[in-house]
Tab-separated table of C-alpha atoms and ligand atoms in Angstrom:
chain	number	residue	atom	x	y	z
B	1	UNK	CA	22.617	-69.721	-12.490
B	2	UNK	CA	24.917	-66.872	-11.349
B	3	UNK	CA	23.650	-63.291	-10.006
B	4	UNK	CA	26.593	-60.656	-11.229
B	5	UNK	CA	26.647	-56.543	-10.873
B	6	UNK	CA	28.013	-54.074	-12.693
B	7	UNK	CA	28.046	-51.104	-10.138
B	8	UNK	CA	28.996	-48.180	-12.499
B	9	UNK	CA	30.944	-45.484	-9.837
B	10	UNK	CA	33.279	-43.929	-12.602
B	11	UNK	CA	31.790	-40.473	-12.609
B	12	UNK	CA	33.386	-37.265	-11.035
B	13	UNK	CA	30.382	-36.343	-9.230
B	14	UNK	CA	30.775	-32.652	-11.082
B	15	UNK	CA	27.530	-31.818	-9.412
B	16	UNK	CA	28.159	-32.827	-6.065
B	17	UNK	CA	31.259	-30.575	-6.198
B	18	UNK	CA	33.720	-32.413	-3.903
B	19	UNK	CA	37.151	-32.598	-4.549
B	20	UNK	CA	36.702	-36.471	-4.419
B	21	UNK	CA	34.681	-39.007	-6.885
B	22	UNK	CA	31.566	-39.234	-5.692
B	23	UNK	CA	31.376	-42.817	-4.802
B	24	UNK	CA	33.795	-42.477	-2.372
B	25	UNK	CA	32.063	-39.395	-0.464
B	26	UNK	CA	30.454	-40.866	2.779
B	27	UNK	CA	27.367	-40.811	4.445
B	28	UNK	CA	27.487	-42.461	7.973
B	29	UNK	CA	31.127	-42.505	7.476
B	30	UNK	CA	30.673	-45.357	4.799
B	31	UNK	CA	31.266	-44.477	1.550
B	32	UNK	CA	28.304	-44.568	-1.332
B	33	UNK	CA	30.047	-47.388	-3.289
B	34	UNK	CA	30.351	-49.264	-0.427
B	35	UNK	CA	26.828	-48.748	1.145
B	36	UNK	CA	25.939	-50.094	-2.617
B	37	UNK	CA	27.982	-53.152	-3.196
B	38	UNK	CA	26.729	-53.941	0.388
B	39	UNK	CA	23.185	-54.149	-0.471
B	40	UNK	CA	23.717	-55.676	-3.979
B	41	UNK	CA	26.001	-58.592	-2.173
B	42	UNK	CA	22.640	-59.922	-0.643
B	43	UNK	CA	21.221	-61.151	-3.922
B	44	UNK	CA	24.722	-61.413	-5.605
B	45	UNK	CA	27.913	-63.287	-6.051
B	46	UNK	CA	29.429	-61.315	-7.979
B	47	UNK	CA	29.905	-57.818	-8.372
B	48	UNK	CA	32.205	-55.533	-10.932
B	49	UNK	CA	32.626	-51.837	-10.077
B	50	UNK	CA	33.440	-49.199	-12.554
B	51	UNK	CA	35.829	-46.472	-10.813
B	52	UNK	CA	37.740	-43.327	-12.168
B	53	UNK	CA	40.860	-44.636	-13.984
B	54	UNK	CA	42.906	-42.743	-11.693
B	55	UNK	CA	41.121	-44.101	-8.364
B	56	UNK	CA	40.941	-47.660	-8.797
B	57	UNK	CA	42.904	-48.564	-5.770
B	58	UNK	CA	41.123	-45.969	-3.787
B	59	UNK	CA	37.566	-48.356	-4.830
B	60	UNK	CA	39.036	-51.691	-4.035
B	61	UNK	CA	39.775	-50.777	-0.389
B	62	UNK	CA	36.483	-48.940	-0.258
B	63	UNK	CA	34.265	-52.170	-1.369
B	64	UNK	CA	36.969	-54.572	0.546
B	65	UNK	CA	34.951	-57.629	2.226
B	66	UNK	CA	31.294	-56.426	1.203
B	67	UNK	CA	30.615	-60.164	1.161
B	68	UNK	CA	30.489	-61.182	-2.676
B	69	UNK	CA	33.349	-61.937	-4.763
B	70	UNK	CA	33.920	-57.938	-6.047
B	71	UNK	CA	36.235	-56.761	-8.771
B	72	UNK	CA	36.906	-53.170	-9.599
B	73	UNK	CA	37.980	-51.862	-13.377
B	74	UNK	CA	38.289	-48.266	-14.766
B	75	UNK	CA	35.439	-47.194	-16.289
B	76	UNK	CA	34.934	-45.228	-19.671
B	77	UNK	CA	34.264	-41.289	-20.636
B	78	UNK	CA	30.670	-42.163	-20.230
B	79	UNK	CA	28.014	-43.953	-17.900
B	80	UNK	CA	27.746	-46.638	-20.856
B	81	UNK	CA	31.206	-46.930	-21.885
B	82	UNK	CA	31.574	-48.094	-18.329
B	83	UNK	CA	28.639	-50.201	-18.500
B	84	UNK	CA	29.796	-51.707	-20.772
B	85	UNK	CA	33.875	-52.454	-19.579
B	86	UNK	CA	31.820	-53.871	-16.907
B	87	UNK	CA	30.103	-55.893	-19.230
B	88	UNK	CA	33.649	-56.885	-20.594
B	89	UNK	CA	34.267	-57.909	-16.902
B	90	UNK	CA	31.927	-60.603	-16.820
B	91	UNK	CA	32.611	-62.639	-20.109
B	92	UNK	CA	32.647	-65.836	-18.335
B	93	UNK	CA	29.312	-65.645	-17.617
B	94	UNK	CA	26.288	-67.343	-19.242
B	95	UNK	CA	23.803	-65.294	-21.236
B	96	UNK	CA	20.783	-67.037	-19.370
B	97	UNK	CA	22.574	-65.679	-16.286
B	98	UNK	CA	21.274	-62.869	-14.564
B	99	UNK	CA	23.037	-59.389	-14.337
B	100	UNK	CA	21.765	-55.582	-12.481
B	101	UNK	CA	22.948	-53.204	-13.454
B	102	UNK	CA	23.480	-50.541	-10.704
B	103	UNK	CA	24.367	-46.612	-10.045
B	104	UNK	CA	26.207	-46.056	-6.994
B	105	UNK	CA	24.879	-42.949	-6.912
B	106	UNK	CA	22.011	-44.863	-5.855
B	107	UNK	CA	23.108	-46.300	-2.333
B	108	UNK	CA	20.280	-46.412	-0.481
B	109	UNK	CA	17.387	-48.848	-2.984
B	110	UNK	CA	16.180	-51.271	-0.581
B	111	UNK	CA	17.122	-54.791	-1.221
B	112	UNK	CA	13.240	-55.647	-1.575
B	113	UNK	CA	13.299	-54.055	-5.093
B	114	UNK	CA	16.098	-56.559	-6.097
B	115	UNK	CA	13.982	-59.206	-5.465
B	116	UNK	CA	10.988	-57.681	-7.768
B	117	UNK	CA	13.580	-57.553	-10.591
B	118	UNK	CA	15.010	-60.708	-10.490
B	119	UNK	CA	11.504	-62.185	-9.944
B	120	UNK	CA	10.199	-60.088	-12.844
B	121	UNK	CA	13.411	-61.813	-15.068
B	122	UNK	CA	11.655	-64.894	-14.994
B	123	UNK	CA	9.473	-63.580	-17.681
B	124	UNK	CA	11.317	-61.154	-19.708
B	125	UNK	CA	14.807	-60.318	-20.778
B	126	UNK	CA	15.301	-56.880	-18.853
B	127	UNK	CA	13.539	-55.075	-16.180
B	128	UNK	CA	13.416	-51.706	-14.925
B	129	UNK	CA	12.236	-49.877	-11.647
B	130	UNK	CA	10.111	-47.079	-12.234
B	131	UNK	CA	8.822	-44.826	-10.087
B	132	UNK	CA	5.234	-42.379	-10.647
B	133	UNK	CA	6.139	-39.054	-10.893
B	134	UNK	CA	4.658	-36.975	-8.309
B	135	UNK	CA	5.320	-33.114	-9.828
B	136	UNK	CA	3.303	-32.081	-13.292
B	137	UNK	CA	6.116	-32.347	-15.594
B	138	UNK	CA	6.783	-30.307	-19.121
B	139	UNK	CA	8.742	-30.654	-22.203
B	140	UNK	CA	10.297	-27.762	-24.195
B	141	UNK	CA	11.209	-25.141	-22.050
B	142	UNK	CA	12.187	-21.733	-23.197
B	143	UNK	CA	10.135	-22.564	-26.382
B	144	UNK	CA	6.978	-24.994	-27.163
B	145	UNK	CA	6.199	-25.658	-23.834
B	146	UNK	CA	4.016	-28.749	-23.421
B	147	UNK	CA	2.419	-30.588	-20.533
B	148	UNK	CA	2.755	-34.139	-20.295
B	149	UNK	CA	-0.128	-36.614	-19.286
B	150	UNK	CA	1.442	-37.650	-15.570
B	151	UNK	CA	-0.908	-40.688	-15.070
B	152	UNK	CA	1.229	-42.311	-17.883
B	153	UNK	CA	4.986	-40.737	-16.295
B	154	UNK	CA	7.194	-42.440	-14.490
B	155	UNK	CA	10.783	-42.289	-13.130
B	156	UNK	CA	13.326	-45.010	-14.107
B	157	UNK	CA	15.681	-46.254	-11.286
B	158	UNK	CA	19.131	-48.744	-10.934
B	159	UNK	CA	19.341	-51.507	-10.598
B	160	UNK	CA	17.868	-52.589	-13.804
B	161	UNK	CA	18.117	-56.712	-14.341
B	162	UNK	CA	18.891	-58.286	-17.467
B	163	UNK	CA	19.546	-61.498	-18.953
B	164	UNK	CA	23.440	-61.305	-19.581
B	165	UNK	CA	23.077	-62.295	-23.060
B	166	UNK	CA	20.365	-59.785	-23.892
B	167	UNK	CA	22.659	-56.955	-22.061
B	168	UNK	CA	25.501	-57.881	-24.198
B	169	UNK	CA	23.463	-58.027	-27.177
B	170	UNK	CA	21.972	-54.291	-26.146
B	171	UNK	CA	25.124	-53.131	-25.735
B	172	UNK	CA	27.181	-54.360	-28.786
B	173	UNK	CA	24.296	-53.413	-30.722
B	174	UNK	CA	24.358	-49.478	-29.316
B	175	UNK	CA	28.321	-49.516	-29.619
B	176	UNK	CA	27.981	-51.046	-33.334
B	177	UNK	CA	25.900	-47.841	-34.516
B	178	UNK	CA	27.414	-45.534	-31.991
B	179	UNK	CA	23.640	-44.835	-30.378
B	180	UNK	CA	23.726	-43.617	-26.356
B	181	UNK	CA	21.111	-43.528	-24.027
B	182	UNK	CA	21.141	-42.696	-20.418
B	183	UNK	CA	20.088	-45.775	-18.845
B	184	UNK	CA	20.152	-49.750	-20.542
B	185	UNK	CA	16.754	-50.512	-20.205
B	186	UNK	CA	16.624	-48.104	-22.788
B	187	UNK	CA	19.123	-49.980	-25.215
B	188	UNK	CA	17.090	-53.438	-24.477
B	189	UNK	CA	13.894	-51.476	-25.730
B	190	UNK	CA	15.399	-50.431	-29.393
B	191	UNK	CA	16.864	-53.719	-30.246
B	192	UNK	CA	13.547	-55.711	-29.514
B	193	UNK	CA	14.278	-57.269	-25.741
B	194	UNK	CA	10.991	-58.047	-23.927
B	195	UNK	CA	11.541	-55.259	-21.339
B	196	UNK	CA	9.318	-54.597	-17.999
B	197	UNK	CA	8.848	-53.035	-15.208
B	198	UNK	CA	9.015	-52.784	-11.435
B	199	UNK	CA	7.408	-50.400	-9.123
B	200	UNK	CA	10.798	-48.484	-7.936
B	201	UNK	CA	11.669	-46.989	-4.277
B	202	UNK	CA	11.465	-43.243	-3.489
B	203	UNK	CA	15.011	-44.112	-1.135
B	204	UNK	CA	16.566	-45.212	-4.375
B	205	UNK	CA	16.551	-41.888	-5.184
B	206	UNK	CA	20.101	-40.538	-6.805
B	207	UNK	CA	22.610	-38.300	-4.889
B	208	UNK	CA	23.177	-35.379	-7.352
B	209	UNK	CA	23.879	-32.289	-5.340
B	210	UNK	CA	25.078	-31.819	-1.673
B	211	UNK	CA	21.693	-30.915	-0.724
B	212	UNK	CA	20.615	-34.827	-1.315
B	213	UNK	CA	23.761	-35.810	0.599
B	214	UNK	CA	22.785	-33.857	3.207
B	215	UNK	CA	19.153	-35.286	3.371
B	216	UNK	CA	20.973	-39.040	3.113
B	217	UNK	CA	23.314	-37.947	6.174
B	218	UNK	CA	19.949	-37.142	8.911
B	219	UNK	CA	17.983	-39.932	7.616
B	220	UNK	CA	21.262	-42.414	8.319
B	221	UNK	CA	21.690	-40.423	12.109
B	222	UNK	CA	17.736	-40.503	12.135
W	301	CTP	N1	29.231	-43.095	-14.224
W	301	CTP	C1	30.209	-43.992	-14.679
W	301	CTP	N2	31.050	-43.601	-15.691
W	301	CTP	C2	30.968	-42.379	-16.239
W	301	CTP	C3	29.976	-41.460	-15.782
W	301	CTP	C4	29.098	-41.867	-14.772
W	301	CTP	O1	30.311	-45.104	-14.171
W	301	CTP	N3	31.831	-42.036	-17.194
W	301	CTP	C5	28.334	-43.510	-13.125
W	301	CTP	C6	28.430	-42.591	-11.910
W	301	CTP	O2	29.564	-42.935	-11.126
W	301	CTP	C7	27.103	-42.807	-11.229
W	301	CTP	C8	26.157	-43.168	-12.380
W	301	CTP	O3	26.985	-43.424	-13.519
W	301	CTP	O4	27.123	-43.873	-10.286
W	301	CTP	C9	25.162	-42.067	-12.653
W	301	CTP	O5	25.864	-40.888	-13.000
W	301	CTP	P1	25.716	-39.491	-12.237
W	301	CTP	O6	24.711	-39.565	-11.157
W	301	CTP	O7	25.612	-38.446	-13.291
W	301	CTP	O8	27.145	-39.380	-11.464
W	301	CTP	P2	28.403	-38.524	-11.882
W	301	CTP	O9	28.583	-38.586	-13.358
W	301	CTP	O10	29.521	-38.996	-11.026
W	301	CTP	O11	27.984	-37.062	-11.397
W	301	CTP	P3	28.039	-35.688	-12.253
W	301	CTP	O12	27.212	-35.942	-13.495
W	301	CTP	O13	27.461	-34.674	-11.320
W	301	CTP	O14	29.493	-35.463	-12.570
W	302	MG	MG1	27.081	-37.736	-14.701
């Protein structure tokens, strides 16, 4: 049984507001795709990473000798239209084999949760990282406000793990009645996949804004 990636690094990083995608910014002088594909080539042989169209050559120095077999393809308009070329990517590939799906916006989730997922694969068809929410969290601002119950919260992290055919199912399905989410855990849900869940990694957090870069940058030097 293979263990593939799809390491989706096609965004601009809009937020981050470099002149550069963001999965080529660095943090310890390595950049974010790279620290990625690093930590996702101890549990895998193969990994495909999504880059901007207009970047791809710039990504397949940046993930050069990681230490699994790594292929990089222009990604889509969106995070799922790249999941999904990704996806595309890997059609040799069994659908009992298993795939995670990863943000390298993400760099920094311990191997040790990669492990829980694939484990947790043995039993279901796609698994998810999820972390409890520590602030009180409310829905409907600048109108109804409501609280939420935060006992039953939780975060939802990358990777996720899936059964290849049960991704490809997911996604064809979503793409088939044009339906988007932000993460595929959520596609397994709708079309019936036995879905679970892992407890996630507060350094898996994602690099949005410079100010999380920044916090990445001392704890690397620290
Ligand atoms: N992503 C992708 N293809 C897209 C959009 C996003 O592969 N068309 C990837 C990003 O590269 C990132 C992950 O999806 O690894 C999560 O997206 P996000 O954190 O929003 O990154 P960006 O879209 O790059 O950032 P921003 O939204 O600030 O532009
Ligand atoms: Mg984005």
């Amino acid at each position: 049984m293979t263990t593939a990636a799809v390491l989706t690094a096609a965004g601009s990083g809009s937020r981050l507001g470099r002149d550069t995608p963001k999965g080529l910014v660095t943090v310890g002088g390595t950049p974010l795709v790279r620290w990625a594909a690093s930590s996702l080539a101890a549990v895998c042989e193969r990994i495909v990473v999504t880059a901007p169209v207009d970047a791809v050559g710039a990504f397949v120095d940046a993930v050069a000798g990681v230490g699994a077999r790594v292929e990089v393809v222009a990604g889509g308009e969106r995070r799922q239209a790249s999941v999904a070329r990704g996806i595309d990517a890997l059609a040799d590939l069994d659908g009992d084999d298993a795939v995670l799906v990863h943000d390298a916006a993400r760099p920094f989730m311990p191997v040790a949760v990669f492990g829980r997922l694939l484990s947790a694969l043995e039993t279901h068809d796609a698994v998810i990282p999820v972390l409890a929410v520590v602030d009180t969290i409310v829905t409907g601002v600048g109108g109804d406000l409501r609280y939420l119950p935060r006992p039953s919260l939780g975060a939802v992290q990358t990777p996720q793990a899936f059964l290849m055919g049960a991704l490809r199912d997911a996604h064809a399905r979503a793409q088939a009645e044009r339906f988007e989410a932000t993460d595929d855990g959520a596609l397994a849900q709708r079309y019936g996949f036995r879905l679970g869940t892992v407890e996630g990694d507060p350094r898996g957090a994602k690099i949005t804004y410079a100010e999380d870069l920044d916090a990445a940058e001392r704890r690397i030097s620290g």
